[in-house]
Amino acid sequence: MPQVVLDAPGQESAGSAELTPTLMPAAEATAEESVKVAYLDSCVAQAVAAPEGCPFRY
């Protein structure tokens, strides 16, 4: 449940808020795609026929 907390300089705290960071679906998809691309690029860059740990290794 969203919570609004206002705080002014020089005043005592009125309480605390628990923050839970979350990624929006589009941001999560972009991050996952970036990781996949970097992972596959590192596989392709290896000068061996069957790079260890890569998805196209037979």
JSON list of N, CA and C in Angstrom, two decimals:
[
{"chain": "A", "resi": 1, "resn": "MET", "atom": "N", "xyz": [0.85, -1.16, 0.00]},
{"chain": "A", "resi": 1, "resn": "MET", "atom": "CA", "xyz": [0.00, 0.00, 0.00]},
{"chain": "A", "resi": 1, "resn": "MET", "atom": "C", "xyz": [0.90, 1.24, 0.00]},
{"chain": "A", "resi": 2, "resn": "PRO", "atom": "N", "xyz": [0.70, 2.18, -0.95]},
{"chain": "A", "resi": 2, "resn": "PRO", "atom": "CA", "xyz": [1.52, 3.40, -0.98]},
{"chain": "A", "resi": 2, "resn": "PRO", "atom": "C", "xyz": [1.36, 4.20, 0.30]},
{"chain": "A", "resi": 3, "resn": "GLN", "atom": "N", "xyz": [2.45, 4.84, 0.69]},
{"chain": "A", "resi": 3, "resn": "GLN", "atom": "CA", "xyz": [2.45, 5.62, 1.92]},
{"chain": "A", "resi": 3, "resn": "GLN", "atom": "C", "xyz": [3.12, 6.96, 1.64]},
{"chain": "A", "resi": 4, "resn": "VAL", "atom": "N", "xyz": [2.52, 8.05, 2.04]},
{"chain": "A", "resi": 4, "resn": "VAL", "atom": "CA", "xyz": [3.09, 9.38, 1.85]},
{"chain": "A", "resi": 4, "resn": "VAL", "atom": "C", "xyz": [3.66, 9.84, 3.17]},
{"chain": "A", "resi": 5, "resn": "VAL", "atom": "N", "xyz": [4.94, 10.27, 3.15]},
{"chain": "A", "resi": 5, "resn": "VAL", "atom": "CA", "xyz": [5.60, 10.78, 4.36]},
{"chain": "A", "resi": 5, "resn": "VAL", "atom": "C", "xyz": [6.17, 12.15, 4.03]},
{"chain": "A", "resi": 6, "resn": "LEU", "atom": "N", "xyz": [5.77, 13.15, 4.77]},
{"chain": "A", "resi": 6, "resn": "LEU", "atom": "CA", "xyz": [6.29, 14.50, 4.60]},
{"chain": "A", "resi": 6, "resn": "LEU", "atom": "C", "xyz": [7.26, 14.80, 5.73]},
{"chain": "A", "resi": 7, "resn": "ASP", "atom": "N", "xyz": [8.37, 15.42, 5.38]},
{"chain": "A", "resi": 7, "resn": "ASP", "atom": "CA", "xyz": [9.38, 15.74, 6.39]},
{"chain": "A", "resi": 7, "resn": "ASP", "atom": "C", "xyz": [9.92, 17.13, 6.09]},
{"chain": "A", "resi": 8, "resn": "ALA", "atom": "N", "xyz": [9.99, 17.96, 7.10]},
{"chain": "A", "resi": 8, "resn": "ALA", "atom": "CA", "xyz": [10.49, 19.31, 6.94]},
{"chain": "A", "resi": 8, "resn": "ALA", "atom": "C", "xyz": [11.78, 19.46, 7.74]},
{"chain": "A", "resi": 9, "resn": "PRO", "atom": "N", "xyz": [12.77, 20.17, 7.19]},
{"chain": "A", "resi": 9, "resn": "PRO", "atom": "CA", "xyz": [14.03, 20.38, 7.92]},
{"chain": "A", "resi": 9, "resn": "PRO", "atom": "C", "xyz": [13.79, 21.03, 9.27]},
{"chain": "A", "resi": 10, "resn": "GLY", "atom": "N", "xyz": [14.49, 20.56, 10.28]},
{"chain": "A", "resi": 10, "resn": "GLY", "atom": "CA", "xyz": [14.40, 21.13, 11.61]},
{"chain": "A", "resi": 10, "resn": "GLY", "atom": "C", "xyz": [13.25, 20.59, 12.44]},
{"chain": "A", "resi": 11, "resn": "GLN", "atom": "N", "xyz": [12.46, 19.70, 11.91]},
{"chain": "A", "resi": 11, "resn": "GLN", "atom": "CA", "xyz": [11.34, 19.13, 12.66]},
{"chain": "A", "resi": 11, "resn": "GLN", "atom": "C", "xyz": [11.64, 17.67, 12.97]},
{"chain": "A", "resi": 12, "resn": "GLU", "atom": "N", "xyz": [11.04, 17.23, 14.06]},
{"chain": "A", "resi": 12, "resn": "GLU", "atom": "CA", "xyz": [11.24, 15.83, 14.43]},
{"chain": "A", "resi": 12, "resn": "GLU", "atom": "C", "xyz": [10.54, 14.93, 13.43]},
{"chain": "A", "resi": 13, "resn": "SER", "atom": "N", "xyz": [11.04, 13.73, 13.31]},
{"chain": "A", "resi": 13, "resn": "SER", "atom": "CA", "xyz": [10.47, 12.77, 12.38]},
{"chain": "A", "resi": 13, "resn": "SER", "atom": "C", "xyz": [9.05, 12.40, 12.81]},
{"chain": "A", "resi": 14, "resn": "ALA", "atom": "N", "xyz": [8.17, 12.29, 11.84]},
{"chain": "A", "resi": 14, "resn": "ALA", "atom": "CA", "xyz": [6.79, 11.92, 12.12]},
{"chain": "A", "resi": 14, "resn": "ALA", "atom": "C", "xyz": [6.61, 10.40, 12.05]},
{"chain": "A", "resi": 15, "resn": "GLY", "atom": "N", "xyz": [7.65, 9.70, 11.71]},
{"chain": "A", "resi": 15, "resn": "GLY", "atom": "CA", "xyz": [7.55, 8.24, 11.59]},
{"chain": "A", "resi": 15, "resn": "GLY", "atom": "C", "xyz": [8.55, 7.74, 10.57]},
{"chain": "A", "resi": 16, "resn": "SER", "atom": "N", "xyz": [8.32, 6.56, 10.12]},
{"chain": "A", "resi": 16, "resn": "SER", "atom": "CA", "xyz": [9.22, 6.00, 9.12]},
{"chain": "A", "resi": 16, "resn": "SER", "atom": "C", "xyz": [8.40, 5.29, 8.05]},
{"chain": "A", "resi": 17, "resn": "ALA", "atom": "N", "xyz": [9.03, 5.04, 6.95]},
{"chain": "A", "resi": 17, "resn": "ALA", "atom": "CA", "xyz": [8.36, 4.35, 5.86]},
{"chain": "A", "resi": 17, "resn": "ALA", "atom": "C", "xyz": [9.22, 3.17, 5.42]},
{"chain": "A", "resi": 18, "resn": "GLU", "atom": "N", "xyz": [8.57, 2.08, 5.09]},
{"chain": "A", "resi": 18, "resn": "GLU", "atom": "CA", "xyz": [9.28, 0.92, 4.58]},
{"chain": "A", "resi": 18, "resn": "GLU", "atom": "C", "xyz": [9.20, 0.99, 3.05]},
{"chain": "A", "resi": 19, "resn": "LEU", "atom": "N", "xyz": [10.36, 1.05, 2.42]},
{"chain": "A", "resi": 19, "resn": "LEU", "atom": "CA", "xyz": [10.41, 1.16, 0.97]},
{"chain": "A", "resi": 19, "resn": "LEU", "atom": "C", "xyz": [10.76, -0.18, 0.35]},
{"chain": "A", "resi": 20, "resn": "THR", "atom": "N", "xyz": [10.04, -0.57, -0.67]},
{"chain": "A", "resi": 20, "resn": "THR", "atom": "CA", "xyz": [10.32, -1.81, -1.39]},
{"chain": "A", "resi": 20, "resn": "THR", "atom": "C", "xyz": [10.51, -1.46, -2.86]},
{"chain": "A", "resi": 21, "resn": "PRO", "atom": "N", "xyz": [11.76, -1.44, -3.32]},
{"chain": "A", "resi": 21, "resn": "PRO", "atom": "CA", "xyz": [12.00, -1.09, -4.73]},
{"chain": "A", "resi": 21, "resn": "PRO", "atom": "C", "xyz": [11.48, -2.18, -5.65]},
{"chain": "A", "resi": 22, "resn": "THR", "atom": "N", "xyz": [10.90, -1.77, -6.75]},
{"chain": "A", "resi": 22, "resn": "THR", "atom": "CA", "xyz": [10.43, -2.72, -7.76]},
{"chain": "A", "resi": 22, "resn": "THR", "atom": "C", "xyz": [10.75, -2.17, -9.14]},
{"chain": "A", "resi": 23, "resn": "LEU", "atom": "N", "xyz": [10.97, -3.06, -10.08]},
{"chain": "A", "resi": 23, "resn": "LEU", "atom": "CA", "xyz": [11.20, -2.65, -11.46]},
{"chain": "A", "resi": 23, "resn": "LEU", "atom": "C", "xyz": [9.90, -2.74, -12.23]},
{"chain": "A", "resi": 24, "resn": "MET", "atom": "N", "xyz": [9.69, -1.78, -13.09]},
{"chain": "A", "resi": 24, "resn": "MET", "atom": "CA", "xyz": [8.54, -1.86, -13.98]},
{"chain": "A", "resi": 24, "resn": "MET", "atom": "C", "xyz": [8.81, -2.98, -14.98]},
{"chain": "A", "resi": 25, "resn": "PRO", "atom": "N", "xyz": [7.78, -3.63, -15.50]},
{"chain": "A", "resi": 25, "resn": "PRO", "atom": "CA", "xyz": [7.98, -4.75, -16.43]},
{"chain": "A", "resi": 25, "resn": "PRO", "atom": "C", "xyz": [8.88, -4.40, -17.62]},
{"chain": "A", "resi": 26, "resn": "ALA", "atom": "N", "xyz": [8.72, -3.22, -18.18]},
{"chain": "A", "resi": 26, "resn": "ALA", "atom": "CA", "xyz": [9.56, -2.84, -19.34]},
{"chain": "A", "resi": 26, "resn": "ALA", "atom": "C", "xyz": [11.02, -2.72, -18.94]},
{"chain": "A", "resi": 27, "resn": "ALA", "atom": "N", "xyz": [11.30, -2.19, -17.76]},
{"chain": "A", "resi": 27, "resn": "ALA", "atom": "CA", "xyz": [12.68, -2.06, -17.29]},
{"chain": "A", "resi": 27, "resn": "ALA", "atom": "C", "xyz": [13.28, -3.43, -17.03]},
{"chain": "A", "resi": 28, "resn": "GLU", "atom": "N", "xyz": [12.49, -4.33, -16.46]},
{"chain": "A", "resi": 28, "resn": "GLU", "atom": "CA", "xyz": [12.97, -5.68, -16.20]},
{"chain": "A", "resi": 28, "resn": "GLU", "atom": "C", "xyz": [13.27, -6.41, -17.51]},
{"chain": "A", "resi": 29, "resn": "ALA", "atom": "N", "xyz": [12.42, -6.27, -18.49]},
{"chain": "A", "resi": 29, "resn": "ALA", "atom": "CA", "xyz": [12.63, -6.92, -19.79]},
{"chain": "A", "resi": 29, "resn": "ALA", "atom": "C", "xyz": [13.88, -6.37, -20.48]},
{"chain": "A", "resi": 30, "resn": "THR", "atom": "N", "xyz": [14.09, -5.06, -20.38]},
{"chain": "A", "resi": 30, "resn": "THR", "atom": "CA", "xyz": [15.28, -4.45, -20.97]},
{"chain": "A", "resi": 30, "resn": "THR", "atom": "C", "xyz": [16.55, -4.95, -20.30]},
{"chain": "A", "resi": 31, "resn": "ALA", "atom": "N", "xyz": [16.53, -5.05, -18.98]},
{"chain": "A", "resi": 31, "resn": "ALA", "atom": "CA", "xyz": [17.70, -5.55, -18.24]},
{"chain": "A", "resi": 31, "resn": "ALA", "atom": "C", "xyz": [17.99, -7.00, -18.60]},
{"chain": "A", "resi": 32, "resn": "GLU", "atom": "N", "xyz": [16.96, -7.83, -18.65]},
{"chain": "A", "resi": 32, "resn": "GLU", "atom": "CA", "xyz": [17.15, -9.23, -19.01]},
{"chain": "A", "resi": 32, "resn": "GLU", "atom": "C", "xyz": [17.70, -9.37, -20.42]},
{"chain": "A", "resi": 33, "resn": "GLU", "atom": "N", "xyz": [17.19, -8.60, -21.35]},
{"chain": "A", "resi": 33, "resn": "GLU", "atom": "CA", "xyz": [17.66, -8.64, -22.74]},
{"chain": "A", "resi": 33, "resn": "GLU", "atom": "C", "xyz": [19.12, -8.21, -22.83]},
{"chain": "A", "resi": 34, "resn": "SER", "atom": "N", "xyz": [19.49, -7.19, -22.08]},
{"chain": "A", "resi": 34, "resn": "SER", "atom": "CA", "xyz": [20.88, -6.71, -22.08]},
{"chain": "A", "resi": 34, "resn": "SER", "atom": "C", "xyz": [21.83, -7.79, -21.58]},
{"chain": "A", "resi": 35, "resn": "VAL", "atom": "N", "xyz": [21.42, -8.50, -20.55]},
{"chain": "A", "resi": 35, "resn": "VAL", "atom": "CA", "xyz": [22.26, -9.57, -20.00]},
{"chain": "A", "resi": 35, "resn": "VAL", "atom": "C", "xyz": [22.38, -10.70, -21.02]},
{"chain": "A", "resi": 36, "resn": "LYS", "atom": "N", "xyz": [21.28, -11.07, -21.65]},
{"chain": "A", "resi": 36, "resn": "LYS", "atom": "CA", "xyz": [21.31, -12.14, -22.65]},
{"chain": "A", "resi": 36, "resn": "LYS", "atom": "C", "xyz": [22.23, -11.77, -23.81]},
{"chain": "A", "resi": 37, "resn": "VAL", "atom": "N", "xyz": [22.12, -10.54, -24.30]},
{"chain": "A", "resi": 37, "resn": "VAL", "atom": "CA", "xyz": [22.95, -10.10, -25.43]},
{"chain": "A", "resi": 37, "resn": "VAL", "atom": "C", "xyz": [24.42, -10.12, -25.04]},
{"chain": "A", "resi": 38, "resn": "ALA", "atom": "N", "xyz": [24.76, -9.61, -23.86]},
{"chain": "A", "resi": 38, "resn": "ALA", "atom": "CA", "xyz": [26.16, -9.60, -23.42]},
{"chain": "A", "resi": 38, "resn": "ALA", "atom": "C", "xyz": [26.67, -11.03, -23.27]},
{"chain": "A", "resi": 39, "resn": "TYR", "atom": "N", "xyz": [25.84, -11.92, -22.73]},
{"chain": "A", "resi": 39, "resn": "TYR", "atom": "CA", "xyz": [26.22, -13.32, -22.55]},
{"chain": "A", "resi": 39, "resn": "TYR", "atom": "C", "xyz": [26.49, -13.98, -23.89]},
{"chain": "A", "resi": 40, "resn": "LEU", "atom": "N", "xyz": [25.56, -13.82, -24.84]},
{"chain": "A", "resi": 40, "resn": "LEU", "atom": "CA", "xyz": [25.75, -14.44, -26.15]},
{"chain": "A", "resi": 40, "resn": "LEU", "atom": "C", "xyz": [26.92, -13.82, -26.90]},
{"chain": "A", "resi": 41, "resn": "ASP", "atom": "N", "xyz": [27.11, -12.51, -26.78]},
{"chain": "A", "resi": 41, "resn": "ASP", "atom": "CA", "xyz": [28.25, -11.86, -27.42]},
{"chain": "A", "resi": 41, "resn": "ASP", "atom": "C", "xyz": [29.57, -12.42, -26.90]},
{"chain": "A", "resi": 42, "resn": "SER", "atom": "N", "xyz": [29.62, -12.70, -25.59]},
{"chain": "A", "resi": 42, "resn": "SER", "atom": "CA", "xyz": [30.87, -13.26, -25.03]},
{"chain": "A", "resi": 42, "resn": "SER", "atom": "C", "xyz": [31.08, -14.68, -25.55]},
{"chain": "A", "resi": 43, "resn": "CYS", "atom": "N", "xyz": [30.02, -15.43, -25.78]},
{"chain": "A", "resi": 43, "resn": "CYS", "atom": "CA", "xyz": [30.15, -16.77, -26.36]},
{"chain": "A", "resi": 43, "resn": "CYS", "atom": "C", "xyz": [30.67, -16.70, -27.79]},
{"chain": "A", "resi": 44, "resn": "VAL", "atom": "N", "xyz": [30.08, -15.80, -28.57]},
{"chain": "A", "resi": 44, "resn": "VAL", "atom": "CA", "xyz": [30.46, -15.67, -29.97]},
{"chain": "A", "resi": 44, "resn": "VAL", "atom": "C", "xyz": [31.91, -15.19, -30.11]},
{"chain": "A", "resi": 45, "resn": "ALA", "atom": "N", "xyz": [32.37, -14.38, -29.17]},
{"chain": "A", "resi": 45, "resn": "ALA", "atom": "CA", "xyz": [33.72, -13.82, -29.25]},
{"chain": "A", "resi": 45, "resn": "ALA", "atom": "C", "xyz": [34.81, -14.86, -28.99]},
{"chain": "A", "resi": 46, "resn": "GLN", "atom": "N", "xyz": [34.46, -16.00, -28.40]},
{"chain": "A", "resi": 46, "resn": "GLN", "atom": "CA", "xyz": [35.46, -17.02, -28.11]},
{"chain": "A", "resi": 46, "resn": "GLN", "atom": "C", "xyz": [35.90, -17.69, -29.41]},
{"chain": "A", "resi": 47, "resn": "ALA", "atom": "N", "xyz": [37.19, -17.94, -29.51]},
{"chain": "A", "resi": 47, "resn": "ALA", "atom": "CA", "xyz": [37.77, -18.52, -30.74]},
{"chain": "A", "resi": 47, "resn": "ALA", "atom": "C", "xyz": [37.84, -20.04, -30.67]},
{"chain": "A", "resi": 48, "resn": "VAL", "atom": "N", "xyz": [36.77, -20.67, -30.21]},
{"chain": "A", "resi": 48, "resn": "VAL", "atom": "CA", "xyz": [36.70, -22.13, -30.15]},
{"chain": "A", "resi": 48, "resn": "VAL", "atom": "C", "xyz": [35.37, -22.56, -30.76]},
{"chain": "A", "resi": 49, "resn": "ALA", "atom": "N", "xyz": [35.33, -23.78, -31.26]},
{"chain": "A", "resi": 49, "resn": "ALA", "atom": "CA", "xyz": [34.12, -24.27, -31.93]},
{"chain": "A", "resi": 49, "resn": "ALA", "atom": "C", "xyz": [32.96, -24.47, -30.95]},
{"chain": "A", "resi": 50, "resn": "ALA", "atom": "N", "xyz": [33.25, -24.86, -29.73]},
{"chain": "A", "resi": 50, "resn": "ALA", "atom": "CA", "xyz": [32.20, -25.14, -28.75]},
{"chain": "A", "resi": 50, "resn": "ALA", "atom": "C", "xyz": [32.55, -24.48, -27.42]},
{"chain": "A", "resi": 51, "resn": "PRO", "atom": "N", "xyz": [32.26, -23.18, -27.27]},
{"chain": "A", "resi": 51, "resn": "PRO", "atom": "CA", "xyz": [32.60, -22.46, -26.04]},
{"chain": "A", "resi": 51, "resn": "PRO", "atom": "C", "xyz": [31.93, -23.08, -24.81]},
{"chain": "A", "resi": 52, "resn": "GLU", "atom": "N", "xyz": [32.68, -23.22, -23.75]},
{"chain": "A", "resi": 52, "resn": "GLU", "atom": "CA", "xyz": [32.18, -23.79, -22.50]},
{"chain": "A", "resi": 52, "resn": "GLU", "atom": "C", "xyz": [31.05, -22.93, -21.93]},
{"chain": "A", "resi": 53, "resn": "GLY", "atom": "N", "xyz": [29.94, -23.57, -21.57]},
{"chain": "A", "resi": 53, "resn": "GLY", "atom": "CA", "xyz": [28.82, -22.87, -20.93]},
{"chain": "A", "resi": 53, "resn": "GLY", "atom": "C", "xyz": [27.94, -22.08, -21.86]},
{"chain": "A", "resi": 54, "resn": "CYS", "atom": "N", "xyz": [28.13, -22.22, -23.17]},
{"chain": "A", "resi": 54, "resn": "CYS", "atom": "CA", "xyz": [27.33, -21.46, -24.13]},
{"chain": "A", "resi": 54, "resn": "CYS", "atom": "C", "xyz": [26.21, -22.35, -24.69]},
{"chain": "A", "resi": 55, "resn": "PRO", "atom": "N", "xyz": [25.08, -21.74, -25.05]},
{"chain": "A", "resi": 55, "resn": "PRO", "atom": "CA", "xyz": [23.91, -22.52, -25.45]},
{"chain": "A", "resi": 55, "resn": "PRO", "atom": "C", "xyz": [24.08, -23.28, -26.76]},
{"chain": "A", "resi": 56, "resn": "PHE", "atom": "N", "xyz": [25.01, -22.87, -27.61]},
{"chain": "A", "resi": 56, "resn": "PHE", "atom": "CA", "xyz": [25.18, -23.56, -28.88]},
{"chain": "A", "resi": 56, "resn": "PHE", "atom": "C", "xyz": [26.33, -24.56, -28.84]},
{"chain": "A", "resi": 57, "resn": "ARG", "atom": "N", "xyz": [26.73, -24.96, -27.68]},
{"chain": "A", "resi": 57, "resn": "ARG", "atom": "CA", "xyz": [27.74, -26.00, -27.51]},
{"chain": "A", "resi": 57, "resn": "ARG", "atom": "C", "xyz": [27.07, -27.36, -27.67]},
{"chain": "A", "resi": 58, "resn": "TYR", "atom": "N", "xyz": [27.70, -28.26, -28.42]},
{"chain": "A", "resi": 58, "resn": "TYR", "atom": "CA", "xyz": [27.12, -29.59, -28.63]},
{"chain": "A", "resi": 58, "resn": "TYR", "atom": "C", "xyz": [27.72, -30.59, -27.69]}
]
